[in-house]
Coordinates of C-alpha atoms in Angstrom, one line a residue:
M1 CA 5.6 18.2 -9.2
N2 CA 6.0 16.2 -6.0
S3 CA 9.6 15.1 -5.9
S4 CA 8.8 12.0 -3.9
I5 CA 6.5 10.8 -6.7
K6 CA 9.1 11.7 -9.3
G7 CA 12.1 9.6 -8.6
I8 CA 11.6 6.2 -7.0
A9 CA 11.3 3.0 -8.9
T10 CA 9.3 0.7 -6.6
A11 CA 5.7 -0.7 -6.9
T12 CA 2.9 0.9 -5.1
L13 CA 0.8 -1.4 -3.3
A14 CA -1.9 0.0 -1.1
L15 CA -3.7 -2.4 1.2
L16 CA -6.9 -1.5 3.0
L17 CA -8.0 -3.4 6.1
N18 CA -11.4 -5.0 5.7
Y19 CA -14.2 -3.8 7.9
S20 CA -16.2 -7.0 7.5
A21 CA -17.5 -8.8 10.6
N22 CA -15.6 -12.0 10.0
P23 CA -11.9 -11.6 9.2
A24 CA -10.2 -14.7 7.8
F25 CA -7.3 -14.3 10.2
A26 CA -7.6 -13.2 13.8
L27 CA -5.0 -12.4 16.4
P28 CA -4.7 -14.9 19.3
Q29 CA -6.5 -13.8 22.4
K30 CA -3.6 -14.7 24.7
I31 CA 0.1 -14.8 23.9
N32 CA 2.2 -16.6 26.5
H33 CA 5.5 -16.2 24.8
P34 CA 5.7 -12.8 23.0
V35 CA 9.5 -12.9 22.6
T36 CA 9.3 -16.1 20.6
I37 CA 6.5 -14.8 18.4
A38 CA 8.5 -11.5 17.8
K39 CA 11.4 -13.5 16.5
S40 CA 9.7 -16.1 14.4
Q41 CA 6.3 -14.9 13.1
P42 CA 7.5 -12.1 10.8
L43 CA 9.9 -14.5 9.1
K44 CA 7.2 -17.1 8.4
D45 CA 4.4 -15.0 7.1
A46 CA 4.9 -12.1 4.7
L47 CA 1.6 -12.7 2.8
I48 CA -0.8 -9.8 1.9
V49 CA -4.4 -10.9 1.7
P50 CA -6.3 -7.8 0.5
G51 CA -9.2 -7.0 2.8
E52 CA -8.1 -9.4 5.4
R53 CA -4.5 -9.2 6.6
V54 CA -0.9 -8.2 6.2
G55 CA 0.9 -11.2 7.8
P56 CA -0.5 -11.3 11.3
I57 CA -1.9 -7.8 11.2
T58 CA -5.7 -7.5 10.7
R59 CA -8.5 -5.0 11.2
T60 CA -8.7 -5.9 14.9
T61 CA -5.0 -5.5 15.6
T62 CA -4.1 -2.8 18.3
K63 CA -0.8 -1.2 19.2
Q64 CA -0.6 -3.5 22.2
D65 CA -1.0 -6.5 19.9
L66 CA 2.0 -5.2 17.9
V67 CA 4.0 -5.0 21.1
K68 CA 3.1 -8.6 21.9
L69 CA 3.8 -9.9 18.4
F70 CA 7.0 -8.0 17.6
G71 CA 8.4 -6.5 20.8
A72 CA 8.3 -2.8 21.8
S73 CA 11.9 -2.2 20.6
R74 CA 10.9 -2.7 17.0
L75 CA 8.0 -0.1 17.1
V76 CA 8.2 3.6 16.6
D77 CA 5.1 5.8 17.0
K78 CA 4.8 8.8 14.7
T79 CA 2.3 11.2 13.2
I80 CA 2.0 11.5 9.4
S81 CA 0.2 14.0 7.1
G82 CA -2.5 13.1 4.7
A83 CA -2.4 13.6 1.0
E84 CA -2.0 17.2 -0.1
G85 CA -1.2 18.0 3.5
I86 CA -4.8 17.5 4.6
G87 CA -5.2 16.0 8.1
S88 CA -2.8 14.1 10.3
F89 CA -2.9 10.5 11.5
A90 CA -1.3 8.5 14.3
A91 CA 0.9 5.8 12.9
T92 CA 3.3 3.1 14.2
Q93 CA 6.4 2.1 12.3
L94 CA 7.4 -1.6 12.5
N95 CA 11.1 -2.1 11.9
L96 CA 12.0 -5.6 10.8
N97 CA 14.8 -6.9 8.7
Q98 CA 14.7 -8.9 5.4
G99 CA 12.4 -6.4 3.7
R100 CA 9.5 -6.9 6.2
S101 CA 9.2 -3.5 7.7
L102 CA 5.8 -1.6 7.4
L103 CA 3.8 1.3 8.8
V104 CA 0.4 0.9 10.5
V105 CA -1.8 4.0 10.3
W106 CA -4.5 4.2 13.0
S107 CA -8.0 5.6 13.0
D108 CA -7.3 7.8 16.0
N109 CA -4.7 8.5 18.7
T110 CA -5.8 5.5 20.8
R111 CA -4.0 3.3 18.3
T112 CA -6.6 0.5 18.7
K113 CA -8.1 0.4 15.2
P114 CA -6.0 0.3 12.0
L115 CA -7.0 2.3 8.9
D116 CA -4.3 0.8 6.7
V117 CA -0.9 -0.8 6.4
R118 CA 1.6 1.0 4.2
N119 CA 5.3 1.4 3.3
L120 CA 5.6 -2.4 3.0
G121 CA 9.1 -3.8 2.5
S122 CA 10.0 -5.9 -0.6
A123 CA 9.3 -9.2 1.2
W124 CA 5.6 -8.6 1.3
K125 CA 3.6 -10.1 -1.5
T126 CA 0.0 -10.9 -2.5
R127 CA -0.8 -14.5 -3.5
E128 CA -0.4 -13.3 -7.1
G129 CA 3.2 -12.4 -6.3
I130 CA 2.6 -8.6 -6.5
G131 CA 4.8 -6.5 -4.3
V132 CA 7.0 -3.5 -4.1
G133 CA 9.2 -3.4 -7.3
T134 CA 6.9 -5.5 -9.5
P135 CA 7.6 -4.2 -13.0
L136 CA 4.8 -3.0 -15.3
S137 CA 5.3 -6.0 -17.6
E138 CA 4.6 -8.4 -14.8
L139 CA 1.6 -6.3 -13.6
R140 CA 0.1 -6.6 -17.1
K141 CA 0.5 -10.4 -17.0
K142 CA -1.3 -10.6 -13.7
L143 CA -3.9 -7.8 -14.2
G144 CA -4.3 -7.9 -18.0
N145 CA -4.6 -4.6 -19.7
F146 CA -5.8 -1.9 -17.2
K147 CA -6.2 1.8 -16.8
L148 CA -4.3 4.0 -14.4
Y149 CA -3.9 7.7 -13.5
G150 CA -1.2 9.8 -15.1
L151 CA 2.0 10.7 -13.3
G152 CA 3.1 13.8 -11.5
W153 CA 0.4 14.5 -8.9
D154 CA -0.7 13.2 -5.5
Y155 CA -2.6 10.2 -6.9
G156 CA -0.4 9.8 -10.0
G157 CA 0.2 6.2 -11.1
T158 CA -2.8 4.7 -9.3
I159 CA -4.1 1.6 -11.0
L160 CA -7.9 1.4 -11.5
L161 CA -8.4 -2.2 -10.3
D162 CA -12.0 -2.3 -11.5
S163 CA -10.5 -2.3 -15.1
S164 CA -8.3 -5.3 -14.4
K165 CA -8.5 -9.0 -13.8
L166 CA -8.1 -8.3 -10.0
S167 CA -11.3 -6.2 -9.8
R168 CA -12.3 -8.3 -6.8
Y169 CA -9.7 -6.4 -4.9
Q170 CA -11.3 -3.0 -5.6
G171 CA -11.6 -1.1 -2.3
K172 CA -9.2 -3.6 -0.6
L173 CA -6.0 -3.1 -2.5
I174 CA -4.5 0.0 -4.0
L175 CA -1.7 -0.4 -6.5
R176 CA 0.4 2.5 -7.7
V177 CA 3.3 2.7 -10.1
D178 CA 6.1 5.2 -10.7
T179 CA 9.1 5.7 -13.0
A180 CA 12.7 4.8 -12.7
P181 CA 15.0 7.5 -11.3
N182 CA 15.5 10.5 -13.5
A183 CA 13.1 9.1 -16.1
S184 CA 11.3 12.4 -16.4
E185 CA 14.6 14.1 -17.4
K186 CA 15.8 11.3 -19.7
F187 CA 12.5 10.9 -21.5
P188 CA 10.6 14.2 -21.0
N189 CA 8.2 13.7 -23.9
D190 CA 7.2 10.2 -22.8
Y191 CA 6.8 11.4 -19.3
Q192 CA 4.6 14.4 -20.2
S193 CA 2.5 12.2 -22.5
V194 CA 1.3 10.0 -19.5
S195 CA 1.2 12.7 -16.8
G196 CA -1.7 14.6 -15.2
D197 CA -5.2 14.1 -13.8
A198 CA -6.3 11.8 -16.5
T199 CA -6.5 8.0 -17.1
F200 CA -4.2 6.1 -19.5
S201 CA -4.1 2.5 -20.8
S202 CA -1.3 0.3 -19.4
S203 CA -0.6 -0.6 -23.1
N204 CA 0.3 3.0 -23.9
A205 CA 3.7 3.0 -25.6
H206 CA 5.0 6.0 -23.6
W207 CA 5.2 3.9 -20.4
K208 CA 7.9 1.6 -21.7
P209 CA 11.0 3.9 -21.6
L210 CA 10.1 5.2 -18.2
G211 CA 11.0 2.0 -16.3
I212 CA 7.6 1.7 -14.6
S213 CA 7.1 -0.5 -11.5
A214 CA 4.9 -0.7 -8.5
L215 CA 5.3 1.3 -5.1
P216 CA 3.7 2.3 -1.6
S217 CA 1.5 5.5 -1.0
L218 CA -1.0 7.5 1.2
S219 CA -4.2 9.5 0.7
S220 CA -7.0 11.1 2.7
S221 CA -10.3 9.2 2.5
N222 CA -12.3 12.1 1.1
N223 CA -10.0 12.9 -1.8
R224 CA -9.2 9.2 -2.6
S225 CA -12.9 8.3 -2.5
R226 CA -13.7 11.1 -4.9
K227 CA -10.9 10.2 -7.3
L228 CA -11.1 6.4 -7.2
K229 CA -14.9 6.2 -6.4
L230 CA -14.3 4.0 -3.4
S231 CA -17.0 3.6 -0.7
P232 CA -16.7 6.2 2.1
N233 CA -16.3 3.7 4.9
Q234 CA -12.9 2.5 3.6
G235 CA -11.0 5.2 5.4
L236 CA -7.4 6.1 4.7
R237 CA -5.6 4.2 2.0
L238 CA -2.2 2.7 2.0
Y239 CA 0.5 4.6 0.1
F240 CA 4.1 3.4 -0.4
L241 CA 5.9 6.5 -1.3
I242 CA 6.5 8.1 2.1

């Protein structure tokens, strides 16, 4: 079993950038004082709007926009692997304090078109208050009873939003959950009962002792589209477990 999936107790929240023609939030065309924006904007806006934006970052944001917004010293370019080691993707890490760090994954090496935003810090929340660390009990209050994939594989713990009260976010937001540290060793029977490539109800009693909460994650578009039946134009999904 993938050790990164196994041990971390945080809430997986996978946000897709919308490819619609009219984003609700657009970056300014001209920024006269990038230093001022870099200092203030991240502290004022940590809102996730599925399909539209993560704070000031939208589907039209480029690497150069990130430099103007946050300053070059806070950015680190890297290359990441896709799920199951399939493919590689250009990415830019944004290092901010107060739980506002994140990773932007790009469609290609030009870093001019985002595919997703992932590895969100704890400050980032949806309007419903869902973010990294949201416990299963709170997720059930906000989503109702829902279905999710079993633990212990690359897409383990992914919530099927079309079975929830937030079905409107299907294809725009991906939520994943994982267990508390060492839960698989402490409660092996419960862990095995909700593991594997199958779907389970969030009301299943075996989740309770595992300390389930939400967390960040990544997948390749082909595999994720097959497993989650998302449309093929949605590209790479956000994954908070890297």
